Amino acid sequence: MYIFLLASIPLLTIAACLSNGKFSGKSFIPAVAFGFVIGALFCCVRKFVFFNDYVWTDNFFPAGLHILTHDVIVPLLVSCVVYFLFSRDTITYKAASTGPLMLSFYMVLIPFTSIEGVDRIDLFMIFGRPMLYAGMCLVMSRFAYFSMSFLRAKNIVLSVLFLIPSLAVLIVPPFTEALWYYTGDRIYTLFSLVFAGCSLFFYIITGLKKGPEYEA
């Protein structure tokens, strides 16, 4: 079962790189390499420097906020800031590359935290959790790309409208994980698989058309 945990996100990373409508798959190799290295360093820091000794309470909401902060917001900020400091590409490419960048980051972080970070392993941790974070990366990347494309076209209203779902999807994995932790219900594993499948479908379909918003 650990094969799925280790291989699922790398396979979705390849699919995301190859199914982009504007940029070639090879153009995302630097983003994937950066994400993997930053993810490995991040895991080392969490393991040996900052210990994640969270005490689970009786309320899933504080747990969801904790996961949102430690497993979503901090990784997103660290990986994007470090990568964008080195990238000299256009704002639209940077937005498009957040998907492969974060997917490669999570291909390290998710197996690490799934095995080391909780007190029990079941189907959700093996199958559901990696799919949740992969789906989040795909949706976030696509909406962020649209948002930056409209921003570059000086359409502020549409830029903000597309940025909202890009940020809103960030809450899906942490609060789903928190709900699973307290209920143990396998419906959350099924939800995660459906969410990832719909996210990949959305990513591929919206990446097929080449329009003005795809100008780099």
mmCIF file of C-alpha atoms in Angstrom:
data_model
loop_
_atom_site.group_PDB
_atom_site.id
_atom_site.type_symbol
_atom_site.label_atom_id
_atom_site.label_comp_id
_atom_site.label_asym_id
_atom_site.label_seq_id
_atom_site.Cartn_x
_atom_site.Cartn_y
_atom_site.Cartn_z
ATOM 1 C CA MET A 1 0.000 0.000 0.000
ATOM 2 C CA TYR A 2 2.908 2.330 0.575
ATOM 3 C CA ILE A 3 3.605 2.206 -3.166
ATOM 4 C CA PHE A 4 0.526 4.356 -3.748
ATOM 5 C CA LEU A 5 1.610 6.800 -1.054
ATOM 6 C CA LEU A 6 5.032 7.173 -2.669
ATOM 7 C CA ALA A 7 4.053 7.056 -6.357
ATOM 8 C CA SER A 8 0.685 8.800 -6.660
ATOM 9 C CA ILE A 9 1.839 12.414 -6.387
ATOM 10 C CA PRO A 10 4.882 11.928 -8.686
ATOM 11 C CA LEU A 11 2.576 10.455 -11.344
ATOM 12 C CA LEU A 12 0.149 13.363 -11.016
ATOM 13 C CA THR A 13 3.095 15.762 -11.239
ATOM 14 C CA ILE A 14 4.064 14.257 -14.591
ATOM 15 C CA ALA A 15 0.452 14.469 -15.751
ATOM 16 C CA ALA A 16 0.255 18.134 -14.706
ATOM 17 C CA CYS A 17 3.454 19.021 -16.549
ATOM 18 C CA LEU A 18 2.443 17.250 -19.752
ATOM 19 C CA SER A 19 -1.143 18.519 -19.864
ATOM 20 C CA ASN A 20 -0.437 22.237 -19.660
ATOM 21 C CA GLY A 21 -1.937 24.057 -22.639
ATOM 22 C CA LYS A 22 0.634 26.821 -23.005
ATOM 23 C CA PHE A 23 3.990 25.706 -21.627
ATOM 24 C CA SER A 24 5.847 22.535 -22.545
ATOM 25 C CA GLY A 25 6.327 19.836 -19.968
ATOM 26 C CA LYS A 26 10.099 20.293 -20.015
ATOM 27 C CA SER A 27 9.745 23.923 -18.977
ATOM 28 C CA PHE A 28 8.524 22.789 -15.550
ATOM 29 C CA ILE A 29 11.609 20.680 -14.786
ATOM 30 C CA PRO A 30 13.267 23.497 -12.757
ATOM 31 C CA ALA A 31 10.077 23.991 -10.735
ATOM 32 C CA VAL A 32 9.791 20.257 -10.037
ATOM 33 C CA ALA A 33 13.467 20.013 -9.049
ATOM 34 C CA PHE A 34 13.216 23.049 -6.774
ATOM 35 C CA GLY A 35 10.047 21.757 -5.150
ATOM 36 C CA PHE A 36 11.579 18.355 -4.430
ATOM 37 C CA VAL A 37 14.767 19.805 -2.917
ATOM 38 C CA ILE A 38 12.916 22.425 -0.869
ATOM 39 C CA GLY A 39 10.485 19.751 0.327
ATOM 40 C CA ALA A 40 13.341 17.493 1.457
ATOM 41 C CA LEU A 41 15.031 20.351 3.316
ATOM 42 C CA PHE A 42 11.718 21.371 4.855
ATOM 43 C CA CYS A 43 11.167 17.841 6.176
ATOM 44 C CA CYS A 44 14.669 17.793 7.665
ATOM 45 C CA VAL A 45 14.016 21.072 9.459
ATOM 46 C CA ARG A 46 10.688 19.815 10.811
ATOM 47 C CA LYS A 47 12.284 16.599 11.975
ATOM 48 C CA PHE A 48 15.408 17.926 13.654
ATOM 49 C CA VAL A 49 14.772 21.606 14.422
ATOM 50 C CA PHE A 50 11.074 22.439 14.812
ATOM 51 C CA PHE A 51 9.206 19.619 16.447
ATOM 52 C CA ASN A 52 5.524 19.321 15.584
ATOM 53 C CA ASP A 53 4.117 18.148 18.925
ATOM 54 C CA TYR A 54 0.515 19.171 18.405
ATOM 55 C CA VAL A 55 -1.952 18.135 21.082
ATOM 56 C CA TRP A 56 -5.250 17.165 19.454
ATOM 57 C CA THR A 57 -8.264 18.658 21.215
ATOM 58 C CA ASP A 58 -11.909 17.616 21.094
ATOM 59 C CA ASN A 59 -12.685 20.156 18.377
ATOM 60 C CA PHE A 60 -11.780 19.576 14.754
ATOM 61 C CA PHE A 61 -11.654 23.303 13.906
ATOM 62 C CA PRO A 62 -8.433 24.136 15.831
ATOM 63 C CA ALA A 63 -6.916 20.970 14.380
ATOM 64 C CA GLY A 64 -7.877 22.082 10.885
ATOM 65 C CA LEU A 65 -6.280 25.478 11.464
ATOM 66 C CA HIS A 66 -3.121 23.819 12.751
ATOM 67 C CA ILE A 67 -2.859 21.589 9.676
ATOM 68 C CA LEU A 68 -3.694 24.519 7.402
ATOM 69 C CA THR A 69 -0.833 26.523 8.887
ATOM 70 C CA HIS A 70 1.829 23.817 9.101
ATOM 71 C CA ASP A 71 1.046 21.679 6.048
ATOM 72 C CA VAL A 72 -0.386 24.226 3.599
ATOM 73 C CA ILE A 73 0.398 27.889 4.238
ATOM 74 C CA VAL A 74 3.983 27.541 5.482
ATOM 75 C CA PRO A 75 5.005 25.062 2.722
ATOM 76 C CA LEU A 76 3.338 27.253 0.089
ATOM 77 C CA LEU A 77 5.104 30.394 1.283
ATOM 78 C CA VAL A 78 8.502 28.718 1.707
ATOM 79 C CA SER A 79 8.506 26.940 -1.651
ATOM 80 C CA CYS A 80 7.118 29.839 -3.697
ATOM 81 C CA VAL A 81 9.323 32.498 -2.118
ATOM 82 C CA VAL A 82 12.503 30.459 -2.570
ATOM 83 C CA TYR A 83 11.664 29.403 -6.122
ATOM 84 C CA PHE A 84 10.463 32.803 -7.313
ATOM 85 C CA LEU A 85 13.650 34.409 -6.011
ATOM 86 C CA PHE A 86 15.558 32.376 -8.585
ATOM 87 C CA SER A 87 12.981 32.438 -11.370
ATOM 88 C CA ARG A 88 13.171 35.269 -13.899
ATOM 89 C CA ASP A 89 10.180 34.130 -15.918
ATOM 90 C CA THR A 90 6.906 35.943 -16.582
ATOM 91 C CA ILE A 91 4.244 36.233 -13.893
ATOM 92 C CA THR A 92 1.945 33.908 -15.842
ATOM 93 C CA TYR A 93 4.598 31.182 -16.015
ATOM 94 C CA LYS A 94 5.307 31.554 -12.313
ATOM 95 C CA ALA A 95 1.607 31.132 -11.557
ATOM 96 C CA ALA A 96 1.372 28.091 -13.860
ATOM 97 C CA SER A 97 4.463 26.545 -12.279
ATOM 98 C CA THR A 98 2.995 26.623 -8.760
ATOM 99 C CA GLY A 99 1.205 23.355 -9.538
ATOM 100 C CA PRO A 100 4.306 21.309 -10.457
ATOM 101 C CA LEU A 101 6.306 23.158 -7.790
ATOM 102 C CA MET A 102 3.916 22.315 -4.959
ATOM 103 C CA LEU A 103 3.214 18.803 -6.221
ATOM 104 C CA SER A 104 6.922 17.991 -6.122
ATOM 105 C CA PHE A 105 7.143 19.577 -2.664
ATOM 106 C CA TYR A 106 4.291 17.389 -1.416
ATOM 107 C CA MET A 107 5.711 14.249 -3.002
ATOM 108 C CA VAL A 108 8.274 14.502 -0.195
ATOM 109 C CA LEU A 109 6.223 16.079 2.598
ATOM 110 C CA ILE A 110 3.111 13.897 2.402
ATOM 111 C CA PRO A 111 4.867 10.510 2.762
ATOM 112 C CA PHE A 112 7.057 11.973 5.518
ATOM 113 C CA THR A 113 4.198 13.412 7.572
ATOM 114 C CA SER A 114 1.838 10.515 6.847
ATOM 115 C CA ILE A 115 4.252 8.033 8.367
ATOM 116 C CA GLU A 116 5.907 10.191 11.036
ATOM 117 C CA GLY A 117 3.314 12.791 11.927
ATOM 118 C CA VAL A 118 0.266 10.885 13.216
ATOM 119 C CA ASP A 119 -0.461 8.153 15.692
ATOM 120 C CA ARG A 120 -2.229 5.840 13.274
ATOM 121 C CA ILE A 121 -2.054 4.797 9.636
ATOM 122 C CA ASP A 122 -5.088 3.662 7.683
ATOM 123 C CA LEU A 123 -6.541 3.897 4.171
ATOM 124 C CA PHE A 124 -7.012 7.648 4.403
ATOM 125 C CA MET A 125 -3.347 8.294 5.149
ATOM 126 C CA ILE A 126 -2.239 6.015 2.323
ATOM 127 C CA PHE A 127 -4.803 6.831 -0.362
ATOM 128 C CA GLY A 128 -6.849 9.843 0.690
ATOM 129 C CA ARG A 129 -4.292 12.292 2.052
ATOM 130 C CA PRO A 130 -1.949 12.387 -0.974
ATOM 131 C CA MET A 131 -4.926 12.789 -3.292
ATOM 132 C CA LEU A 132 -6.293 15.699 -1.251
ATOM 133 C CA TYR A 133 -3.084 17.700 -1.462
ATOM 134 C CA ALA A 134 -2.488 16.821 -5.106
ATOM 135 C CA GLY A 135 -5.970 17.964 -6.036
ATOM 136 C CA MET A 136 -5.457 21.173 -4.091
ATOM 137 C CA CYS A 137 -2.243 21.914 -6.002
ATOM 138 C CA LEU A 138 -3.900 21.353 -9.379
ATOM 139 C CA VAL A 139 -6.899 23.595 -8.706
ATOM 140 C CA MET A 140 -4.836 26.287 -6.992
ATOM 141 C CA SER A 141 -2.335 26.400 -9.840
ATOM 142 C CA ARG A 142 -4.940 26.716 -12.564
ATOM 143 C CA PHE A 143 -6.939 29.485 -10.884
ATOM 144 C CA ALA A 144 -3.735 31.298 -9.917
ATOM 145 C CA TYR A 145 -2.672 31.197 -13.552
ATOM 146 C CA PHE A 146 -5.960 32.654 -14.722
ATOM 147 C CA SER A 147 -5.765 35.321 -12.031
ATOM 148 C CA MET A 148 -2.257 36.409 -13.011
ATOM 149 C CA SER A 149 -3.181 36.357 -16.703
ATOM 150 C CA PHE A 150 -6.042 38.768 -16.116
ATOM 151 C CA LEU A 151 -3.852 40.860 -13.832
ATOM 152 C CA ARG A 152 -1.299 41.162 -16.595
ATOM 153 C CA ALA A 153 -4.117 42.209 -18.919
ATOM 154 C CA LYS A 154 -5.023 44.894 -16.320
ATOM 155 C CA ASN A 155 -8.402 43.329 -15.610
ATOM 156 C CA ILE A 156 -8.335 43.661 -11.822
ATOM 157 C CA VAL A 157 -11.897 42.491 -11.228
ATOM 158 C CA LEU A 158 -11.469 39.147 -13.000
ATOM 159 C CA SER A 159 -8.025 38.755 -11.469
ATOM 160 C CA VAL A 160 -9.485 38.999 -7.970
ATOM 161 C CA LEU A 161 -12.426 36.750 -8.846
ATOM 162 C CA PHE A 162 -10.097 33.984 -10.042
ATOM 163 C CA LEU A 163 -7.745 34.453 -7.096
ATOM 164 C CA ILE A 164 -10.519 33.733 -4.578
ATOM 165 C CA PRO A 165 -11.016 30.032 -5.518
ATOM 166 C CA SER A 166 -7.245 29.646 -5.776
ATOM 167 C CA LEU A 167 -6.999 30.550 -2.094
ATOM 168 C CA ALA A 168 -10.289 28.963 -1.006
ATOM 169 C CA VAL A 169 -9.234 25.485 -2.160
ATOM 170 C CA LEU A 170 -6.364 25.586 0.347
ATOM 171 C CA ILE A 171 -8.764 24.833 3.198
ATOM 172 C CA VAL A 172 -10.079 21.592 1.678
ATOM 173 C CA PRO A 173 -7.228 19.202 2.629
ATOM 174 C CA PRO A 174 -6.593 20.346 6.230
ATOM 175 C CA PHE A 175 -10.215 20.375 7.345
ATOM 176 C CA THR A 176 -10.994 17.113 5.557
ATOM 177 C CA GLU A 177 -8.013 15.565 7.324
ATOM 178 C CA ALA A 178 -9.168 16.960 10.674
ATOM 179 C CA LEU A 179 -12.676 15.563 10.157
ATOM 180 C CA TRP A 180 -11.204 12.159 9.291
ATOM 181 C CA TYR A 181 -9.024 12.184 12.402
ATOM 182 C CA TYR A 182 -11.981 12.620 14.716
ATOM 183 C CA THR A 183 -14.462 10.379 12.913
ATOM 184 C CA GLY A 184 -12.340 7.737 11.200
ATOM 185 C CA ASP A 185 -15.029 7.582 8.528
ATOM 186 C CA ARG A 186 -13.874 6.070 5.231
ATOM 187 C CA ILE A 187 -16.133 8.467 3.341
ATOM 188 C CA TYR A 188 -13.292 10.987 3.562
ATOM 189 C CA THR A 189 -11.004 8.622 1.673
ATOM 190 C CA LEU A 190 -13.608 8.301 -1.062
ATOM 191 C CA PHE A 191 -14.119 12.065 -1.091
ATOM 192 C CA SER A 192 -10.365 12.587 -1.478
ATOM 193 C CA LEU A 193 -10.147 10.278 -4.479
ATOM 194 C CA VAL A 194 -13.144 11.945 -6.157
ATOM 195 C CA PHE A 195 -11.740 15.386 -5.369
ATOM 196 C CA ALA A 196 -8.383 14.514 -6.943
ATOM 197 C CA GLY A 197 -10.029 13.005 -10.017
ATOM 198 C CA CYS A 198 -12.236 16.052 -10.550
ATOM 199 C CA SER A 199 -9.259 18.363 -9.980
ATOM 200 C CA LEU A 200 -7.156 16.563 -12.581
ATOM 201 C CA PHE A 201 -10.057 16.624 -15.049
ATOM 202 C CA PHE A 202 -10.547 20.353 -14.427
ATOM 203 C CA TYR A 203 -6.793 20.978 -14.820
ATOM 204 C CA ILE A 204 -6.603 19.113 -18.122
ATOM 205 C CA ILE A 205 -9.805 20.544 -19.628
ATOM 206 C CA THR A 206 -8.974 24.148 -18.759
ATOM 207 C CA GLY A 207 -5.459 23.678 -20.113
ATOM 208 C CA LEU A 208 -6.493 22.548 -23.581
ATOM 209 C CA LYS A 209 -7.642 25.875 -24.981
ATOM 210 C CA LYS A 210 -5.101 28.473 -26.012
ATOM 211 C CA GLY A 211 -6.626 31.904 -25.796
ATOM 212 C CA PRO A 212 -5.465 35.464 -25.086
ATOM 213 C CA GLU A 213 -5.254 34.670 -21.380
ATOM 214 C CA TYR A 214 -2.525 32.145 -22.171
ATOM 215 C CA GLU A 215 -0.103 34.691 -23.520
ATOM 216 C CA ALA A 216 3.143 34.355 -21.570
#
